[in-house]
Short mmCIF file of N, CA and C in Angstrom, two decimals:
data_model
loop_
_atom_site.label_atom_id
_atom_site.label_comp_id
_atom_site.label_asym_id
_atom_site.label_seq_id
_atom_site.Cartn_x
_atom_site.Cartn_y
_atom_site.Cartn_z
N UNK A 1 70.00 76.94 -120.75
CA UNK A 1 68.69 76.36 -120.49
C UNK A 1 68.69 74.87 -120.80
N UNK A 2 69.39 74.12 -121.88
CA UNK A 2 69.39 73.24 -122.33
C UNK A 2 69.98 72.28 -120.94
N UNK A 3 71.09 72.74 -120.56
CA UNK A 3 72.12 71.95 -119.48
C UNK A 3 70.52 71.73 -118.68
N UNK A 4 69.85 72.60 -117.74
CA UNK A 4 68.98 72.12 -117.00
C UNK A 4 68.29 71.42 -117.11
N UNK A 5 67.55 71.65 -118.09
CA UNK A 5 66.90 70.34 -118.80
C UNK A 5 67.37 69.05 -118.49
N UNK A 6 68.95 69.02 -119.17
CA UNK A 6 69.19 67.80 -119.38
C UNK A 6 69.22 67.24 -117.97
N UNK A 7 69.87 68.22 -116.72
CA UNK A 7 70.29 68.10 -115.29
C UNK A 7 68.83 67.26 -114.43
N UNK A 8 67.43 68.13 -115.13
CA UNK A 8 66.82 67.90 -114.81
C UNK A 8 65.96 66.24 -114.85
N UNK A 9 65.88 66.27 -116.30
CA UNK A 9 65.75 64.72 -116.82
C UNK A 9 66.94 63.43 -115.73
N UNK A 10 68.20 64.15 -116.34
CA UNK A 10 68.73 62.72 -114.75
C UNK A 10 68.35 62.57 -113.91
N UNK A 11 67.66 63.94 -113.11
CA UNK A 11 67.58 64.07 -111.94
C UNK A 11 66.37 62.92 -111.70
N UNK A 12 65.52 63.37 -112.67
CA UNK A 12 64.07 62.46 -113.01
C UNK A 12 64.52 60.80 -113.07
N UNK A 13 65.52 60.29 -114.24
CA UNK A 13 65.55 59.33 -114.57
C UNK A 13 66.24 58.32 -112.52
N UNK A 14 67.16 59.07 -112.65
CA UNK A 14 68.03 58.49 -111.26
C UNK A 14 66.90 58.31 -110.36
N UNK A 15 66.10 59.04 -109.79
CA UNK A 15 64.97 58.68 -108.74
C UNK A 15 63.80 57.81 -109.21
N UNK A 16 63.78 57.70 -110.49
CA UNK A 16 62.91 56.14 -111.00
C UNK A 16 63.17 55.52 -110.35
N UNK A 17 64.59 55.46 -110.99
CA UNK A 17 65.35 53.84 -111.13
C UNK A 17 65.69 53.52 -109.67
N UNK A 18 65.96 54.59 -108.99
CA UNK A 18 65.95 54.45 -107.56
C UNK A 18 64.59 54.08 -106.41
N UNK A 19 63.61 54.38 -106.81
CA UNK A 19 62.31 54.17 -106.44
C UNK A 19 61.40 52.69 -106.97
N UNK A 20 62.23 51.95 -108.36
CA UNK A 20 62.32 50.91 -108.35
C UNK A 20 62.72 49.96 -107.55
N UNK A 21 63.28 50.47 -107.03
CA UNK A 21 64.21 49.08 -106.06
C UNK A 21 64.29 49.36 -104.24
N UNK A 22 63.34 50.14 -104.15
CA UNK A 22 62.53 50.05 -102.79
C UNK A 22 61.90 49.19 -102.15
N UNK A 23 61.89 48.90 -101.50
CA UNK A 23 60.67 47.71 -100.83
C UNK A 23 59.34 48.58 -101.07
N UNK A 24 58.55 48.10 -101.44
CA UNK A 24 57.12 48.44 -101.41
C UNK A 24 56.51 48.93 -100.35
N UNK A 25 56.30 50.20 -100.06
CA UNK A 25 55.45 50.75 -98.93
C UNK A 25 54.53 50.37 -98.72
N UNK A 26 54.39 50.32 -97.38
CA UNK A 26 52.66 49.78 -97.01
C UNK A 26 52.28 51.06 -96.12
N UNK A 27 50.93 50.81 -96.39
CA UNK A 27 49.92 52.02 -95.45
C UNK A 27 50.21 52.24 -93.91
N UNK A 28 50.22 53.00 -93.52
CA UNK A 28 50.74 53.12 -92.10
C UNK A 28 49.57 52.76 -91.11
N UNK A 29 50.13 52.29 -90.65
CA UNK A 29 49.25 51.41 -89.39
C UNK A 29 49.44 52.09 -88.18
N UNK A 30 48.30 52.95 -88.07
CA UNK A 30 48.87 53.27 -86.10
C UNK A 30 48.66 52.66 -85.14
N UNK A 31 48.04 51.56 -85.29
CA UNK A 31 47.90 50.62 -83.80
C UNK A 31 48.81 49.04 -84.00
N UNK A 32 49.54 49.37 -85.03
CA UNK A 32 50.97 48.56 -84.59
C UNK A 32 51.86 49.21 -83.95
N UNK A 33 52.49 48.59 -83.03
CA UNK A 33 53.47 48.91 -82.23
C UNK A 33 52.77 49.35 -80.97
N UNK A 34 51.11 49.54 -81.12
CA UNK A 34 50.56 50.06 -79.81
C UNK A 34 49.95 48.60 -79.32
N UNK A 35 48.96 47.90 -79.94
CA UNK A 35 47.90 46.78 -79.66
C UNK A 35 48.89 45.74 -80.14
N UNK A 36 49.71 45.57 -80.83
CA UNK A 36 50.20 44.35 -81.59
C UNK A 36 51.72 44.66 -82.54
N UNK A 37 52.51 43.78 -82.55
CA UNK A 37 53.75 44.10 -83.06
C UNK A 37 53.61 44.60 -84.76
N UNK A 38 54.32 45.13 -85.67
CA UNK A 38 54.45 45.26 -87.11
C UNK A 38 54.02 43.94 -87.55
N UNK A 39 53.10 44.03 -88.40
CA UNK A 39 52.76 42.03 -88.87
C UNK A 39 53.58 41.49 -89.70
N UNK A 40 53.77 40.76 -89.29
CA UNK A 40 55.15 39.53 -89.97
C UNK A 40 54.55 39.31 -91.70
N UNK A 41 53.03 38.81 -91.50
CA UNK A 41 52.28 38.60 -92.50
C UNK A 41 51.08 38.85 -92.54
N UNK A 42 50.66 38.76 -94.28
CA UNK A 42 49.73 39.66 -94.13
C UNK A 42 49.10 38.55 -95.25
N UNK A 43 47.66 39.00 -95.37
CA UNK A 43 46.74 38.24 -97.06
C UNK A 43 45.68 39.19 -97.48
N UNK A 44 44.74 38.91 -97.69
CA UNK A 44 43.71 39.25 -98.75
C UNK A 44 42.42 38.48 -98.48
N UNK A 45 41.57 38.30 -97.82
CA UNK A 45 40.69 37.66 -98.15
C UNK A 45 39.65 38.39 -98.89
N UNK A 46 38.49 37.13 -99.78
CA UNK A 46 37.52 37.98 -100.71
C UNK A 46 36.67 37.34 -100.24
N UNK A 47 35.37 38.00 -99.98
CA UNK A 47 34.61 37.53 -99.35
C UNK A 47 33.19 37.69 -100.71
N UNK A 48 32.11 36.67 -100.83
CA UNK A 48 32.05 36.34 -102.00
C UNK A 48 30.48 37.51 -101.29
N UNK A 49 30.38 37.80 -99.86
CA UNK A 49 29.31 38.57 -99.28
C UNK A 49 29.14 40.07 -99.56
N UNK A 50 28.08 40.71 -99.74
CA UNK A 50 27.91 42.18 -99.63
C UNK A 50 28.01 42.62 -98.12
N UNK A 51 28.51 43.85 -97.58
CA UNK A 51 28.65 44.79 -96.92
C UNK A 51 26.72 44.55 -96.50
N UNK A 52 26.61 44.21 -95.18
CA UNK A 52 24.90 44.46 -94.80
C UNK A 52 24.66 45.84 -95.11
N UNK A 53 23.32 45.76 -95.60
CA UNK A 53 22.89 47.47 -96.03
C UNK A 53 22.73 48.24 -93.99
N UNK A 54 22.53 47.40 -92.89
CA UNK A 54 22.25 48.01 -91.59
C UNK A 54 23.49 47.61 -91.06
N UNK A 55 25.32 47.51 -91.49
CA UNK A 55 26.23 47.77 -90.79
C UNK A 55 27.04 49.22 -90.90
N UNK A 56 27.00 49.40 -89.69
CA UNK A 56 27.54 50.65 -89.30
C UNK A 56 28.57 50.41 -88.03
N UNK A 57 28.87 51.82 -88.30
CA UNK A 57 29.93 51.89 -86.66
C UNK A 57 29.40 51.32 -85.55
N UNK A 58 28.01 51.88 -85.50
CA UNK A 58 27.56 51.36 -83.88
C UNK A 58 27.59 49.59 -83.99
N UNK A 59 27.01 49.19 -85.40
CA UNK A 59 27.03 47.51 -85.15
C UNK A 59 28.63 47.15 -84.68
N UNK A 60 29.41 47.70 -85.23
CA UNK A 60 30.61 47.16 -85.21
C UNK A 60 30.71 47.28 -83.45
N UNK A 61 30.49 48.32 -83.49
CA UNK A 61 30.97 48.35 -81.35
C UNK A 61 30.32 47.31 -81.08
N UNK A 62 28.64 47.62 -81.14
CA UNK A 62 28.04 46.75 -80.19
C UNK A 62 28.59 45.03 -80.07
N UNK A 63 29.40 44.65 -81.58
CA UNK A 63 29.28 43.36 -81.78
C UNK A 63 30.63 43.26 -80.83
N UNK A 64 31.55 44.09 -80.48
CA UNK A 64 32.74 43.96 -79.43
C UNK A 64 32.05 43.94 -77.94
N UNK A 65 31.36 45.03 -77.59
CA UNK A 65 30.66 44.94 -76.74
C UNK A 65 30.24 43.94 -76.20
N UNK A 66 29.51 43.13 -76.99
CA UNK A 66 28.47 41.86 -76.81
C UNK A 66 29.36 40.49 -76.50
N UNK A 67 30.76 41.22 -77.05
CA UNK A 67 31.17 39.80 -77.00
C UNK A 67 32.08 40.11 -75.55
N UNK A 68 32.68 41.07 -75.37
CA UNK A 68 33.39 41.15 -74.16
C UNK A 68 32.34 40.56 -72.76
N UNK A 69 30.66 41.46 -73.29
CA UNK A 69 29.64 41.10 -71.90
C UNK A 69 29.67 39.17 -72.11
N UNK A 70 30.14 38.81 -72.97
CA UNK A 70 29.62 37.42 -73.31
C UNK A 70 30.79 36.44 -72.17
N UNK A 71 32.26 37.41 -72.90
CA UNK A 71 33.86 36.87 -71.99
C UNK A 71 32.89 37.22 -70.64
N UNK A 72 32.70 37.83 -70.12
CA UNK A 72 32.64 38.07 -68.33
C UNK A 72 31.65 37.29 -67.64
N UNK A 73 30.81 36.78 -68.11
CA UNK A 73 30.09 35.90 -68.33
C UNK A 73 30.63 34.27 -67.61
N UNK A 74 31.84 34.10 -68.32
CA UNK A 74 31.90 32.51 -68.94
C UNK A 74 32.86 32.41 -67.65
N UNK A 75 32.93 31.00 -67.02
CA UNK A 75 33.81 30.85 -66.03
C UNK A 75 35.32 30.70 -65.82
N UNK A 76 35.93 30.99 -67.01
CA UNK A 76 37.34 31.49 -67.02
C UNK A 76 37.53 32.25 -68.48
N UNK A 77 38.86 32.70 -67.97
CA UNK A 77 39.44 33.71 -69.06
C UNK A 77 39.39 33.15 -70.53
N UNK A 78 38.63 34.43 -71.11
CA UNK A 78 38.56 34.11 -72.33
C UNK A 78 40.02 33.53 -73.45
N UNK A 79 41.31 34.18 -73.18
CA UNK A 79 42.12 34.42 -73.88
C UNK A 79 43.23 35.20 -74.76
N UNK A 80 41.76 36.15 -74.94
CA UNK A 80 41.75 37.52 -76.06
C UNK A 80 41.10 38.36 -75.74
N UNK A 81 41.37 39.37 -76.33
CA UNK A 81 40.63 40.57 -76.26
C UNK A 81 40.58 41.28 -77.68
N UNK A 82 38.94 41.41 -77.92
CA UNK A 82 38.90 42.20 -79.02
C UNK A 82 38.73 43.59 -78.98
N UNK A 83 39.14 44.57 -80.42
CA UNK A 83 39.18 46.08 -79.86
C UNK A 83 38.59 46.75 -81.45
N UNK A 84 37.63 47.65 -81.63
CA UNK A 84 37.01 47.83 -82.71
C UNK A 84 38.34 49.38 -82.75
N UNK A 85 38.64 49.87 -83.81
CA UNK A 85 39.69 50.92 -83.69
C UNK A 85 39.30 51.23 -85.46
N UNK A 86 39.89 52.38 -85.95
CA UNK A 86 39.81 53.40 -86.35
C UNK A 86 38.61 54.26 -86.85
N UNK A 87 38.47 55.05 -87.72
CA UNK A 87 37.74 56.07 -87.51
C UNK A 87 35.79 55.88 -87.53
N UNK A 88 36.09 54.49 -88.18
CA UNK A 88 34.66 54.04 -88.42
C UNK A 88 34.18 52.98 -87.62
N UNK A 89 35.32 52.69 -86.73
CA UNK A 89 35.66 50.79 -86.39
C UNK A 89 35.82 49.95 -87.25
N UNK A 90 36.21 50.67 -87.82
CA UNK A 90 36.65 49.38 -89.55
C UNK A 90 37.62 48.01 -89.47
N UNK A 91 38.42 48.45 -87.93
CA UNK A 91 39.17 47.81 -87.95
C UNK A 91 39.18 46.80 -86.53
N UNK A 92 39.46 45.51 -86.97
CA UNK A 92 39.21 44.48 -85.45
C UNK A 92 40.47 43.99 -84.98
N UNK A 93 40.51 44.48 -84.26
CA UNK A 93 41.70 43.96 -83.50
C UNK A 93 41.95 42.94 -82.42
N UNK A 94 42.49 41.29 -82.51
CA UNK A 94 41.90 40.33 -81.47
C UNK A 94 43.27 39.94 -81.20
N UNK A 95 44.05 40.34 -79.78
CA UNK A 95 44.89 40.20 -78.56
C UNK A 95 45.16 39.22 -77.79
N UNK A 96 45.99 38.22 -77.99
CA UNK A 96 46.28 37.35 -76.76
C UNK A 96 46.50 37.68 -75.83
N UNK A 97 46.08 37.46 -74.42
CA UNK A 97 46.31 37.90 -73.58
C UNK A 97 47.00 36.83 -72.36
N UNK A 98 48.10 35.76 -72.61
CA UNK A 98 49.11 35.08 -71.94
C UNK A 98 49.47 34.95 -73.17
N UNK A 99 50.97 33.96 -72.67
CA UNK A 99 51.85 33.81 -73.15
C UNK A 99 51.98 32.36 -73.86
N UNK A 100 51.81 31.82 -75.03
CA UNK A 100 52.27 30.52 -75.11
C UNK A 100 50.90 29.95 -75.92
N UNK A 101 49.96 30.76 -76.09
CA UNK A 101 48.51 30.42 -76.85
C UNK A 101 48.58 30.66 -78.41
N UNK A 102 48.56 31.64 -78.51
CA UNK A 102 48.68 32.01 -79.68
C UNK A 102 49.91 32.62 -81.15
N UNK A 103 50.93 31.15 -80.32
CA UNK A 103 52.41 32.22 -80.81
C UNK A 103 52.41 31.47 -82.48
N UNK A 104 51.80 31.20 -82.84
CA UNK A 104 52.09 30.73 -84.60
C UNK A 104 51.10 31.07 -85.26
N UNK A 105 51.71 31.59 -86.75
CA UNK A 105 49.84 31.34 -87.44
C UNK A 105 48.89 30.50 -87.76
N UNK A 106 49.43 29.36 -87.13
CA UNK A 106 48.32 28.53 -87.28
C UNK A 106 47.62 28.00 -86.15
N UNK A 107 48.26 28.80 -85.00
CA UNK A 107 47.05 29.46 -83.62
C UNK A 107 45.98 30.15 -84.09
N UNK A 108 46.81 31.57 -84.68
CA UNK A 108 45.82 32.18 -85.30
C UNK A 108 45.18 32.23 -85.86
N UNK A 109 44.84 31.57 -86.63
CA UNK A 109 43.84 31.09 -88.08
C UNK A 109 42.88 30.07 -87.31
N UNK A 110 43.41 29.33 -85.97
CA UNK A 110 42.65 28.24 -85.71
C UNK A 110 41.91 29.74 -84.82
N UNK A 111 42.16 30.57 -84.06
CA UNK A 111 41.61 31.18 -83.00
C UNK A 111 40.39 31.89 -83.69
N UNK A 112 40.80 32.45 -85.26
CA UNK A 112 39.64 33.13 -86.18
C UNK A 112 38.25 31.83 -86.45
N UNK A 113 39.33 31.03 -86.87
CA UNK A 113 38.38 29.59 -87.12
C UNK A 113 37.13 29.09 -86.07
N UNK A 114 37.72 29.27 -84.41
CA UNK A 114 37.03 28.83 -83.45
C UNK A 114 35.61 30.48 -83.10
N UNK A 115 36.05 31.30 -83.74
CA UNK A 115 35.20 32.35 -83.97
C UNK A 115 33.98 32.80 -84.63
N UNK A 116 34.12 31.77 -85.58
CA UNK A 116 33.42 30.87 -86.67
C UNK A 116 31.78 30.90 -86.15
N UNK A 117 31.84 29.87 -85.03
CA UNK A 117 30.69 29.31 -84.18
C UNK A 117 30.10 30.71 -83.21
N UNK A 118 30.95 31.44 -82.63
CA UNK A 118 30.13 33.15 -81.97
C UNK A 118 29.63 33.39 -83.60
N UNK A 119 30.07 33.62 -84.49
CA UNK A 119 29.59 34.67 -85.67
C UNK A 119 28.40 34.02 -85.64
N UNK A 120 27.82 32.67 -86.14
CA UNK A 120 27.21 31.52 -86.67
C UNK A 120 26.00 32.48 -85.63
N UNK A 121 26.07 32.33 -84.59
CA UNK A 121 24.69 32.83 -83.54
C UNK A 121 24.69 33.76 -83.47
N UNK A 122 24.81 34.75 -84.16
CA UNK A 122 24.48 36.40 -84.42
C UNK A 122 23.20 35.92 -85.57
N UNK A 123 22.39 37.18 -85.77
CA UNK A 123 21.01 37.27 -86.33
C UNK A 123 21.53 37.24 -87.53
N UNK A 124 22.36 38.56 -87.56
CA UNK A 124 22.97 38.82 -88.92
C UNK A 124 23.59 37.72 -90.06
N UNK A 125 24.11 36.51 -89.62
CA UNK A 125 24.95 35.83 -90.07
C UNK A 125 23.63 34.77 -90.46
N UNK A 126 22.57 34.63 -89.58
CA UNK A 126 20.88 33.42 -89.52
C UNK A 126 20.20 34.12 -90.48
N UNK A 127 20.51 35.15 -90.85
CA UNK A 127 19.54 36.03 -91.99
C UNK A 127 20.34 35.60 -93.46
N UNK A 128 21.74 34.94 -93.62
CA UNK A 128 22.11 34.88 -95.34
C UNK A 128 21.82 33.44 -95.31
N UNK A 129 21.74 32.98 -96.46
CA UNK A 129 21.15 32.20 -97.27
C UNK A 129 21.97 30.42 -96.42
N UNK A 130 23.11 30.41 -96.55
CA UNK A 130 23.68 29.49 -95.71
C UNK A 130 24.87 29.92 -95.06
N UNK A 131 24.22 30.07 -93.76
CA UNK A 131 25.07 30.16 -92.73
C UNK A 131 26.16 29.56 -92.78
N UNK A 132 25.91 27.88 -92.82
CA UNK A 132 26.93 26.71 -92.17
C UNK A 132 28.11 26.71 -93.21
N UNK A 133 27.87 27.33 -94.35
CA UNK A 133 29.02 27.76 -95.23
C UNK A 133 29.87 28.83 -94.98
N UNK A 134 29.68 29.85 -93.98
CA UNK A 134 30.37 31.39 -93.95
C UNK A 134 31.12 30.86 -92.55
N UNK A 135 32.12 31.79 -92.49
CA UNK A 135 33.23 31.94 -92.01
C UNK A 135 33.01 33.44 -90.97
N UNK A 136 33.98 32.90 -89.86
CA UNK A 136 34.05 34.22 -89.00
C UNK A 136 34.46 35.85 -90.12
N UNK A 137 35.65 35.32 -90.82
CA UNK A 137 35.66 36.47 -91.96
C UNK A 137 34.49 37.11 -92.47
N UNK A 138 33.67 36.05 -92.79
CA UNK A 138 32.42 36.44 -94.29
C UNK A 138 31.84 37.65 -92.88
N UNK A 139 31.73 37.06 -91.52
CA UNK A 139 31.03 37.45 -91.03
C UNK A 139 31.17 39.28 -90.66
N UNK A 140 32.75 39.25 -90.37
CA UNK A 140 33.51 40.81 -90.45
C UNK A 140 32.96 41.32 -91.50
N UNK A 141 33.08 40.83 -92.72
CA UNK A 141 32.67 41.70 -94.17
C UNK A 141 31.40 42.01 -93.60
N UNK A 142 30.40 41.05 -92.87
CA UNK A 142 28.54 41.46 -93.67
C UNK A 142 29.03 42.95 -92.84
N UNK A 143 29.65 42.77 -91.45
CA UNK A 143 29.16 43.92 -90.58
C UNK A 143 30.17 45.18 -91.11
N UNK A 144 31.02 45.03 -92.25
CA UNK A 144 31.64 46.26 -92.41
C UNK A 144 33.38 46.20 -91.68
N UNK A 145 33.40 45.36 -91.49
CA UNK A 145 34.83 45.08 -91.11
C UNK A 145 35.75 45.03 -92.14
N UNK A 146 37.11 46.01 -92.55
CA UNK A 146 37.74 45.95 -93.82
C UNK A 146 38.61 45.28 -93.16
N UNK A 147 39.34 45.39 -92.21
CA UNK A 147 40.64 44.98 -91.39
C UNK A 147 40.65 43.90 -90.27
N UNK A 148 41.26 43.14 -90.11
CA UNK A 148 41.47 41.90 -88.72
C UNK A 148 43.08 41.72 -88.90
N UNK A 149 42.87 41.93 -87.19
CA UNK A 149 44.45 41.76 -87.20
C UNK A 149 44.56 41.25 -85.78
N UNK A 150 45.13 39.51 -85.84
CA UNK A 150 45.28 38.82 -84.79
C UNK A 150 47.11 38.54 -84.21
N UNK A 151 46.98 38.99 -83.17
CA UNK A 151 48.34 38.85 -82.34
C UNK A 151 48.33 37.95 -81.40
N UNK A 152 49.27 37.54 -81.04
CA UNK A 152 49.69 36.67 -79.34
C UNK A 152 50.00 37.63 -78.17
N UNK A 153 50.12 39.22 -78.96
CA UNK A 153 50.33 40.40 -78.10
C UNK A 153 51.83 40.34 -77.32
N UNK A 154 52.79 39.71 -78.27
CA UNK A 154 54.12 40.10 -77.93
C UNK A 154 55.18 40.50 -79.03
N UNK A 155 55.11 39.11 -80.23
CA UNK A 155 56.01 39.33 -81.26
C UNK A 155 55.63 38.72 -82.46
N UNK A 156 54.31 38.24 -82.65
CA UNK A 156 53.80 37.90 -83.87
C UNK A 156 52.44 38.44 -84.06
N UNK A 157 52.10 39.02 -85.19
CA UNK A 157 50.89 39.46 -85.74
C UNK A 157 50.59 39.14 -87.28
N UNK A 158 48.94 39.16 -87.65
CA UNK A 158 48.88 38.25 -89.14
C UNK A 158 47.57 39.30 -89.13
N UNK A 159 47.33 39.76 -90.04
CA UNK A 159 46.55 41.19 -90.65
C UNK A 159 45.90 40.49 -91.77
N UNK A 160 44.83 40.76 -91.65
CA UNK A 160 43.67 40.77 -92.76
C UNK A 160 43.33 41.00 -93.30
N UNK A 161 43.39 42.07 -94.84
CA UNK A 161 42.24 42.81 -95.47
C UNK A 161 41.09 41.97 -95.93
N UNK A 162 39.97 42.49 -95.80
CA UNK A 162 38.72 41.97 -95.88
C UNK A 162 38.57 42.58 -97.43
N UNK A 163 37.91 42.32 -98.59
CA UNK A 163 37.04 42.50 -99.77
C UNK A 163 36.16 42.08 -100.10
#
């Protein structure tokens, strides 16, 4: 009985020490590799806003919705395409759609940045205290957005968690 024990304890100690020196798992993403490549990089933003007490799933569609009726609208191609995805729409997904626009992150950050000004003219965003201070981000948080994840839609992607 003793031998097992002891067999057992290595067995224990060896898969620590082995599970130490893993790369760190990340959460599985199912709409990488479908909407956008594995993201190169990733951050954290904190958003200093509460969750609106009236965002829900449907706001989240409608606010894709509104903006696609907004793209068809305008007299040339928008660029992108946004896509509300998983189980709540928690998650935003915004798509280059040519080649040569959005291939660095600091396309991307400028493309969130120029997003800034759509959020700014939503009600939702004219209802907190100062607008001209919040960010397309702050604006994902009010409506319940945990996730943004912007691609060029070939071989670079930069992921968001919202807090």
């Amino acid at each position: 009985m003793a031998f097992f024990q002891k067999l057992a304890f290595a067995l224990a100690v060896s898969a620590a020490t082995l599970l130490m020196y893993l790369p760190t798992a990340r959460a599985f993403d199912a709409h990488a590799g479908y909407y956008y490549p594995e993201p190169q990089t990733r951050e954290v933003y904190i958003s200093e806003l509460p969750v609106s007490r009236d965002a829900r799933k449907r706001s989240r569609a409608a606010f894709v919705i509104g903006l696609a009726s907004q793209h068809s609208k305008q007299s040339h191609a928008s660029g992108y395409h946004l896509f509300a995805k998983g189980g709540e729409l928690e998650k935003l997904i915004i798509v280059a759609t040519g080649d040569g626009q959005y291939d660095t992150l600091y396309r991307l950050r400028a493309l969130l940045a120029s997003l800034t000004s759509l959020a700014r003219s939503t009600e939702l965003f004219a209802r907190s205290n100062h607008p001209h201070e919040l960010n397309f981000l702050d604006f994902c948080k009010l409506i319940g957005f945990k996730q943004v994840t912007v691609s060029n839609g070939k071989d670079i992607a930069h992921q968001i968690k919202i807090q």
